[in-house]
Amino acid sequence: HMLNNTVQDILIRRARLLGMNACWVPGTDHASIATEAKVVHMLREKGIKKSDLSREDFLKHAFEWKEKYGGIILQQLRKLGASCDWDRTAFTMDQVRSEAVIKVFVDLYRKGKLYRGNRMINWDPEAKTVLSTEEVLYKEESAQLFHIKYVQEDNPENYIIIATQRPETIMADSAVAVHPEDERYASFHGKKVIIPLIQRAVPVIADEYVDRDFGTGALKITPAHDQNDYELGIKHQLEIINILNEDGSLNDNAKILIGEDRFIARKKIRKLLEDQNVLIKVQDYKTNIGRSERTNADVEPRLSLQWYVDMKALAAPALKAVKDNEVEFLPDHMRNTYNHWMENIKDWCISRQLWWGHQIPAYYYLDEIIVAETLEEAVHLARIQFNNPSIQASDLRQDEDVLDTWFSSWLWPISVFDGFNNQKEIDYYYPTAVLVTGWDIIFLWVARMIMAGYEWRNEKPFEKVYFTGMVRDKQRR
């Protein structure tokens, strides 16, 4: 706070000395994943489980926690002497900001730039919610490669050795893949091999995706628990078997070690494989592990029905703005990072399986989706859509999920001036002069604010973005 806000304070005080109308808007976001985790932990210490509470009761506890701890950052800024316009203090879940979020969701949906889809997502087993691609941090870590024997179904003398980092997922295998030109496995094409421990037969498929030089050149295919395997599963029409619960423990589909945590299961399965003489060797190696930015839990790929923003539909003007220096980045080299991400942008998963946050304004009637700003509007639309004037509010069910915190933060330059309602204020202050931030949220926040600016104001949100350095510890973390 001292680094980031001192830079802002210097800029704003200088502007005032130059006689400008200097407006510095302070505010906080509701940090849905981190806050919900804190509230759940606090309740657990009191002997209360989230699952025992209604949504309304949980939100009462969450708002109490927010009142107690949420203002600390603002008090710290006052202590530092930050000369903000304190009467303008905004919060992402206050009424003005919340209304803007709901309005924007409905607008994007009606423009066809927002959709609901069943796709492979990043799952945080600790927070029990989906994460966007940008909320997963990859780091090289030490791991082990387990070499396991899969015998041929009609010839037990013949076998394939697969190498996997995750032996606890073999029960979810749907196939073993080999490269079509790999002569070592030519005789296995069209055959079946047996998954150890559960004795289920799966086909051997040939696909050029397989790297002949990695591990043994034979790859277990687990469509429910790996993004690349999922793509192969679709291509070869393989069964999708999900063996993990939301908390990362094994479910009934696993057949063995049901209820065990995935990492405990990994240790136990090693012993079981050794007992059956099918574990050939265990090899140490380095690999990139994806961890949740908020909880540091190992992220699980998972097939799930979620809400997405079509980012390609929003990216073009925001990419052009930075390339043409209409939005100036300081230091200038940050443009390269921004451009690379924007040119390879993926759709943004915006739904979160939490209660703390903006509940998605989508309502369901007979499995049909009705997106509306209010329940009353949804009822009105449902009556028209189904030609049924007797439809009541109680007949509709609102989506349980909330929106990603950044879905409110990306509207910040517009919503802090009540830009969807107060034309005079937004016309005066927008675009703003400067944003000061860390480069670690260039995608999560900066890029998305620029996209939102062009989508709803047809204009950049700020003239300049000044990226500070990073405060690090002795290990440079």
Coordinates of N, CA, C and O in Angstrom, one line a residue, residues 47-128:
G47 N -17.7 -23.5 15.4 CA -18.4 -24.7 15.3 C -19.6 -24.7 14.3 O -20.5 -25.5 14.5
I48 N -19.6 -23.8 13.4 CA -20.7 -23.6 12.4 C -20.2 -24.1 11.0 O -19.1 -23.6 10.6
K49 N -20.9 -24.9 10.4 CA -20.6 -25.3 9.0 C -21.4 -24.5 8.0 O -22.6 -24.2 8.2
K50 N -20.8 -24.1 6.9 CA -21.5 -23.3 5.9 C -22.7 -24.1 5.4 O -23.8 -23.5 5.2
S51 N -22.6 -25.4 5.3 CA -23.7 -26.2 4.7 C -24.9 -26.2 5.7 O -26.0 -26.6 5.3
D52 N -24.7 -25.8 6.9 CA -25.8 -25.8 7.9 C -26.6 -24.5 7.8 O -27.6 -24.3 8.4
L53 N -26.0 -23.5 7.1 CA -26.7 -22.2 7.0 C -27.4 -22.0 5.7 O -27.1 -22.6 4.7
S54 N -28.4 -21.1 5.8 CA -29.1 -20.6 4.5 C -28.2 -19.6 3.9 O -27.3 -19.0 4.5
R55 N -28.4 -19.3 2.6 CA -27.6 -18.3 1.9 C -27.7 -17.0 2.6 O -26.7 -16.3 2.8
E56 N -28.9 -16.6 3.0 CA -29.1 -15.3 3.7 C -28.4 -15.2 5.0 O -27.7 -14.2 5.3
D57 N -28.4 -16.3 5.8 CA -27.7 -16.3 7.1 C -26.1 -16.2 6.9 O -25.4 -15.5 7.6
F58 N -25.7 -16.9 5.8 CA -24.2 -16.9 5.6 C -23.8 -15.4 5.2 O -22.8 -14.9 5.6
L59 N -24.6 -14.8 4.3 CA -24.3 -13.4 3.9 C -24.3 -12.4 5.0 O -23.5 -11.5 5.0
K60 N -25.2 -12.7 6.0 CA -25.1 -11.8 7.2 C -23.8 -11.9 7.9 O -23.2 -10.9 8.3
H61 N -23.3 -13.1 8.1 CA -21.9 -13.3 8.7 C -20.9 -12.7 7.8 O -19.9 -12.1 8.3
A62 N -21.0 -12.8 6.5 CA -20.0 -12.3 5.5 C -19.9 -10.7 5.6 O -18.9 -10.1 5.6
F63 N -21.1 -10.1 5.7 CA -21.2 -8.6 5.8 C -20.6 -8.2 7.1 O -19.9 -7.1 7.2
E64 N -20.9 -8.9 8.2 CA -20.3 -8.6 9.5 C -18.8 -8.6 9.4 O -18.1 -7.7 9.9
W65 N -18.3 -9.7 8.8 CA -16.8 -9.8 8.6 C -16.2 -8.7 7.8 O -15.2 -8.1 8.1
K66 N -17.0 -8.3 6.7 CA -16.5 -7.2 5.8 C -16.5 -5.9 6.6 O -15.6 -5.1 6.5
E67 N -17.5 -5.7 7.4 CA -17.6 -4.4 8.2 C -16.4 -4.3 9.2 O -15.8 -3.3 9.4
K68 N -16.0 -5.5 9.7 CA -14.9 -5.5 10.7 C -13.6 -5.4 10.1 O -12.7 -4.7 10.5
Y69 N -13.3 -6.1 8.9 CA -12.0 -6.2 8.3 C -11.9 -5.5 7.0 O -10.8 -5.1 6.6
G70 N -13.0 -5.3 6.3 CA -12.9 -4.7 4.9 C -12.5 -3.3 4.9 O -11.9 -2.8 3.9
G71 N -12.7 -2.6 6.0 CA -12.3 -1.2 6.0 C -10.9 -0.9 6.4 O -10.4 0.2 6.4
I72 N -10.2 -2.0 6.8 CA -8.8 -1.8 7.3 C -7.9 -1.2 6.3 O -7.1 -0.2 6.6
I73 N -8.0 -1.6 5.0 CA -7.1 -1.0 4.0 C -7.4 0.5 3.8 O -6.4 1.2 3.7
L74 N -8.6 0.9 4.0 CA -8.9 2.3 3.8 C -8.4 3.1 5.0 O -7.9 4.2 4.9
Q75 N -8.5 2.5 6.2 CA -7.9 3.1 7.4 C -6.4 3.3 7.3 O -5.8 4.2 7.7
Q76 N -5.7 2.2 6.7 CA -4.3 2.3 6.5 C -3.9 3.4 5.6 O -2.9 4.1 5.8
L77 N -4.7 3.6 4.5 CA -4.4 4.7 3.6 C -4.6 6.1 4.2 O -3.8 7.0 4.0
R78 N -5.6 6.2 5.1 CA -5.8 7.5 5.9 C -4.5 7.7 6.8 O -4.0 8.8 6.9
K79 N -4.1 6.6 7.4 CA -2.9 6.7 8.3 C -1.7 7.2 7.5 O -0.8 7.9 8.0
L80 N -1.6 6.7 6.3 CA -0.4 7.0 5.4 C -0.6 8.5 4.9 O 0.4 9.0 4.4
G81 N -1.7 9.1 5.1 CA -1.9 10.5 4.7 C -2.4 10.6 3.2 O -2.2 11.6 2.6
A82 N -2.9 9.5 2.6 CA -3.3 9.5 1.2 C -4.5 10.5 1.1 O -5.5 10.4 1.8
S83 N -4.3 11.5 0.2 CA -5.3 12.6 0.1 C -6.4 12.3 -0.9 O -6.6 13.0 -1.9
C84 N -7.1 11.2 -0.6 CA -8.2 10.7 -1.5 C -9.5 11.6 -1.3 O -9.6 12.3 -0.3
D85 N -10.4 11.5 -2.2 CA -11.8 12.1 -2.1 C -12.6 11.1 -1.3 O -13.3 10.3 -1.9
W86 N -12.4 11.1 0.0 CA -13.0 10.1 0.9 C -14.5 9.9 0.8 O -15.1 8.9 1.0
D87 N -15.2 11.1 0.5 CA -16.7 11.0 0.4 C -17.1 10.2 -0.9 O -18.3 9.9 -1.0
R88 N -16.2 9.9 -1.7 CA -16.5 9.1 -2.9 C -16.2 7.6 -2.8 O -16.3 6.9 -3.7
T89 N -15.8 7.2 -1.6 CA -15.4 5.8 -1.4 C -16.4 4.9 -1.9 O -17.6 4.9 -1.6
A90 N -15.9 3.9 -2.8 CA -16.8 3.0 -3.4 C -16.5 1.5 -3.0 O -15.3 1.3 -2.7
F91 N -17.4 0.7 -3.1 CA -17.3 -0.8 -2.7 C -18.0 -1.6 -3.8 O -19.1 -1.2 -4.2
T92 N -17.4 -2.6 -4.3 CA -17.9 -3.3 -5.5 C -19.3 -3.9 -5.2 O -20.0 -4.2 -6.2
M93 N -19.7 -4.1 -3.9 CA -21.0 -4.7 -3.7 C -22.0 -3.6 -3.1 O -23.0 -4.0 -2.6
D94 N -21.6 -2.3 -3.2 CA -22.6 -1.3 -2.8 C -23.7 -1.2 -3.9 O -23.5 -1.8 -4.9
Q95 N -24.7 -0.4 -3.6 CA -25.8 -0.4 -4.5 C -25.5 0.0 -5.9 O -25.9 -0.6 -6.9
V96 N -24.8 1.2 -6.1 CA -24.5 1.7 -7.4 C -23.6 0.7 -8.2 O -23.9 0.4 -9.4
R97 N -22.6 0.2 -7.6 CA -21.7 -0.8 -8.3 C -22.4 -2.1 -8.6 O -22.3 -2.6 -9.7
S98 N -23.3 -2.5 -7.7 CA -24.0 -3.8 -7.9 C -25.0 -3.7 -9.1 O -25.1 -4.6 -9.9
E99 N -25.7 -2.5 -9.1 CA -26.6 -2.3 -10.3 C -25.9 -2.3 -11.6 O -26.4 -2.8 -12.6
A100 N -24.7 -1.7 -11.6 CA -23.9 -1.6 -12.9 C -23.5 -3.0 -13.3 O -23.6 -3.4 -14.5
V101 N -23.1 -3.9 -12.4 CA -22.7 -5.3 -12.7 C -23.9 -6.0 -13.3 O -23.7 -6.7 -14.3
I102 N -25.0 -6.0 -12.7 CA -26.2 -6.7 -13.2 C -26.6 -6.2 -14.6 O -26.9 -7.0 -15.5
K103 N -26.6 -4.9 -14.7 CA -26.9 -4.3 -16.0 C -26.0 -4.8 -17.1 O -26.5 -5.1 -18.2
V104 N -24.7 -4.8 -16.9 CA -23.7 -5.2 -17.8 C -23.9 -6.7 -18.2 O -23.7 -7.1 -19.4
F105 N -24.1 -7.6 -17.2 CA -24.3 -9.0 -17.5 C -25.5 -9.2 -18.5 O -25.4 -9.9 -19.5
V106 N -26.6 -8.5 -18.2 CA -27.8 -8.6 -19.0 C -27.5 -8.1 -20.4 O -27.9 -8.7 -21.4
D107 N -26.8 -7.0 -20.5 CA -26.5 -6.3 -21.8 C -25.6 -7.3 -22.6 O -25.9 -7.5 -23.8
L108 N -24.6 -7.8 -22.0 CA -23.7 -8.8 -22.8 C -24.5 -10.0 -23.3 O -24.3 -10.5 -24.4
Y109 N -25.3 -10.5 -22.4 CA -26.1 -11.7 -22.8 C -27.0 -11.4 -24.0 O -27.1 -12.2 -24.9
R110 N -27.6 -10.2 -23.9 CA -28.6 -9.9 -25.0 C -27.8 -9.6 -26.3 O -28.4 -9.7 -27.4
K111 N -26.6 -9.2 -26.2 CA -25.8 -8.9 -27.4 C -25.1 -10.2 -27.9 O -24.4 -10.1 -28.9
G112 N -25.3 -11.3 -27.2 CA -24.7 -12.5 -27.7 C -23.2 -12.6 -27.4 O -22.5 -13.4 -27.9
K113 N -22.7 -11.8 -26.4 CA -21.3 -11.8 -26.0 C -21.1 -12.5 -24.7 O -20.0 -12.5 -24.2
L114 N -22.1 -13.2 -24.2 CA -22.0 -13.9 -22.9 C -22.8 -15.2 -23.1 O -23.9 -15.1 -23.6
Y115 N -22.3 -16.3 -22.6 CA -23.0 -17.6 -22.8 C -22.7 -18.5 -21.7 O -21.8 -18.3 -20.9
R116 N -23.5 -19.6 -21.7 CA -23.4 -20.7 -20.7 C -22.9 -21.9 -21.4 O -23.6 -22.3 -22.4
G117 N -21.9 -22.6 -21.0 CA -21.4 -23.7 -21.7 C -20.7 -24.8 -20.8 O -20.3 -24.5 -19.7
N118 N -20.8 -26.0 -21.2 CA -20.2 -27.1 -20.5 C -18.8 -27.4 -21.0 O -18.6 -27.9 -22.1
R119 N -17.8 -26.9 -20.3 CA -16.4 -27.0 -20.8 C -15.5 -27.4 -19.6 O -15.8 -27.4 -18.5
M120 N -14.2 -27.7 -20.0 CA -13.2 -28.0 -19.1 C -12.8 -26.8 -18.4 O -12.5 -25.8 -19.0
I121 N -12.8 -26.8 -17.0 CA -12.4 -25.6 -16.3 C -11.3 -25.9 -15.3 O -10.9 -27.1 -15.0
N122 N -10.8 -24.8 -14.6 CA -9.8 -25.0 -13.5 C -10.6 -25.0 -12.2 O -11.3 -24.0 -11.9
W123 N -10.5 -26.0 -11.4 CA -11.3 -26.1 -10.2 C -10.4 -26.0 -9.0 O -9.3 -26.7 -8.9
D124 N -10.8 -25.2 -8.0 CA -10.0 -25.1 -6.8 C -10.7 -26.0 -5.7 O -11.8 -25.6 -5.2
P125 N -10.2 -27.1 -5.4 CA -10.8 -28.1 -4.4 C -11.0 -27.5 -3.0 O -11.8 -28.0 -2.2
E126 N -10.1 -26.5 -2.7 CA -10.2 -26.0 -1.3 C -11.3 -24.9 -1.2 O -12.1 -25.0 -0.3
A127 N -11.4 -24.0 -2.2 CA -12.4 -23.0 -2.2 C -13.7 -23.6 -2.8 O -14.8 -23.0 -2.7
K128 N -13.6 -24.7 -3.5 CA -14.8 -25.4 -4.1 C -15.4 -24.5 -5.1 O -16.6 -24.3 -5.2

